[in-house]
Amino acid sequence: MFVRCLYSTEQTKTKCLKINAVQQKLMQQFLLKKGDFSKFVNTAIKDSDFVAPVEGSREKQNTRPFFREISSADEIYLGRKSYYTVKGFFFRENEKIFGFNGNKIINPESELKDTIYFGLRRCDLNGIYHQDIVFLDENEDPFYKARRDASLLIGYHCREGDDYCFCNSMELVDFFDLMFYDKGENYAVETGSEKGNSFVKKYSKFFTKADNAVSDEDRKTVNRKKLNTADIKDDYDNDDWKKGSDICVSCGACNFLCMNCHCFDFEDDVEFDLKAGSRIRKPASCQLRSFTRVAGNHVFRNERNARFKHRIYHQLQYFRERHNVQFCTGCGRCIEGCPVRIDWVEIINEMKK
């Protein structure tokens, strides 16, 4: 997978540039005629599961775009970025880790299939990159790894973000197997991995080699919103945080909609006679008071202001200090989905004036 250098130290930068020099040789560019797009997708659907953004409908009580497995290219919606992320396909909401019956441990059965994920925006792809750091690089999670190994990531470039996007403020990298760019009558397609090149080779009748199909201008995205600085290390005690925390209702929608948030908890579901049961992994929210409750009923972040700041500091400060990567991808879903529309970007911008 191609990742452009983003490391700040000279040692890691040198190492990353060497890796990029090798990876760039893998990158190829092609054109796919829009007139062939449906046929291409419907052909690929015959070989793999195909997940793509679809438009919400009032009949299904979901009016916002979301990702789901599709059976036809006609279902794909690319009008704007999906309101709901693709996170749930890799990090399941209720993951059965194991079961037991008496003294016998029962491992969950795998129903895994090769899956193409199409229409991922750059913010989504960077979110998967961050999930990889957590669930593959730091401590390998076998459930997550199996799904990632079976996945092919195809991005769709945003020419212009919506009212909530500030991705240009967040040092996003290129991370994809293939990336599609809208070029009028064609899609320009860039490969970013050996898996991507193999995919194009498999469906070569739809692709035409075009070495200069994607320019630096094509890779740009226009944002109307901007985070002036992500450096908040000296602002923890600033009273302006209360502009957000005083109206926060601690619902956890920001965690749910964020592609990066990955905290989880375990619950043991045990039969009444204690002879059988299972352990379930469920997503957790740092905005809930119960998140940091420990034995003795001590709560480390009892105050809502502390919980509110913790999430923002994890997005902008803590993850970067640990991994040299900016965690937040600037998708703005946490702002769009907040029921009281807390705009923490504007809070920080005003804090810095």
PDB file of C-alpha atoms in Angstrom, residues 166 170 225 227 232 241 244 254 308 311-312 315-316 328 330 332 334-335 341-349 351:
ATOM      1  CA  PHE A 166     -11.485  20.377   6.817  1.00  0.00           C
ATOM      2  CA  MET A 170      -4.961  17.347   8.609  1.00  0.00           C
ATOM      3  CA  LYS A 225     -13.612  25.011   6.479  1.00  0.00           C
ATOM      4  CA  LEU A 227      -8.512  24.236  11.363  1.00  0.00           C
ATOM      5  CA  ILE A 232      -3.130  22.361  21.196  1.00  0.00           C
ATOM      6  CA  TRP A 241     -13.260  24.299  25.931  1.00  0.00           C
ATOM      7  CA  GLY A 244     -18.353  22.845  23.737  1.00  0.00           C
ATOM      8  CA  CYS A 254     -19.109  11.831  17.548  1.00  0.00           C
ATOM      9  CA  PHE A 308     -14.896  16.329  25.832  1.00  0.00           C
ATOM     10  CA  ARG A 311     -11.528  13.097  22.546  1.00  0.00           C
ATOM     11  CA  ILE A 312     -10.167  16.218  20.861  1.00  0.00           C
ATOM     12  CA  GLN A 315      -7.610  13.252  17.685  1.00  0.00           C
ATOM     13  CA  LEU A 316      -5.003  16.026  17.490  1.00  0.00           C
ATOM     14  CA  CYS A 328      -8.152  13.191  12.816  1.00  0.00           C
ATOM     15  CA  GLY A 330     -10.932  16.235   8.924  1.00  0.00           C
ATOM     16  CA  GLY A 332     -16.264  16.710   9.938  1.00  0.00           C
ATOM     17  CA  CYS A 334     -18.529  14.475  14.320  1.00  0.00           C
ATOM     18  CA  ILE A 335     -19.646  18.081  13.820  1.00  0.00           C
ATOM     19  CA  ARG A 341     -23.804  20.946  16.503  1.00  0.00           C
ATOM     20  CA  ILE A 342     -20.693  21.501  18.612  1.00  0.00           C
ATOM     21  CA  ASP A 343     -18.056  22.867  16.229  1.00  0.00           C
ATOM     22  CA  TRP A 344     -14.797  22.095  18.017  1.00  0.00           C
ATOM     23  CA  VAL A 345     -12.790  23.363  15.027  1.00  0.00           C
ATOM     24  CA  GLU A 346     -14.223  26.847  15.458  1.00  0.00           C
ATOM     25  CA  ILE A 347     -13.702  26.599  19.233  1.00  0.00           C
ATOM     26  CA  ILE A 348      -9.974  25.965  18.695  1.00  0.00           C
ATOM     27  CA  ASN A 349      -9.703  28.654  16.016  1.00  0.00           C
ATOM     28  CA  MET A 351      -9.135  29.959  21.214  1.00  0.00           C
TER      29      MET A 351
END
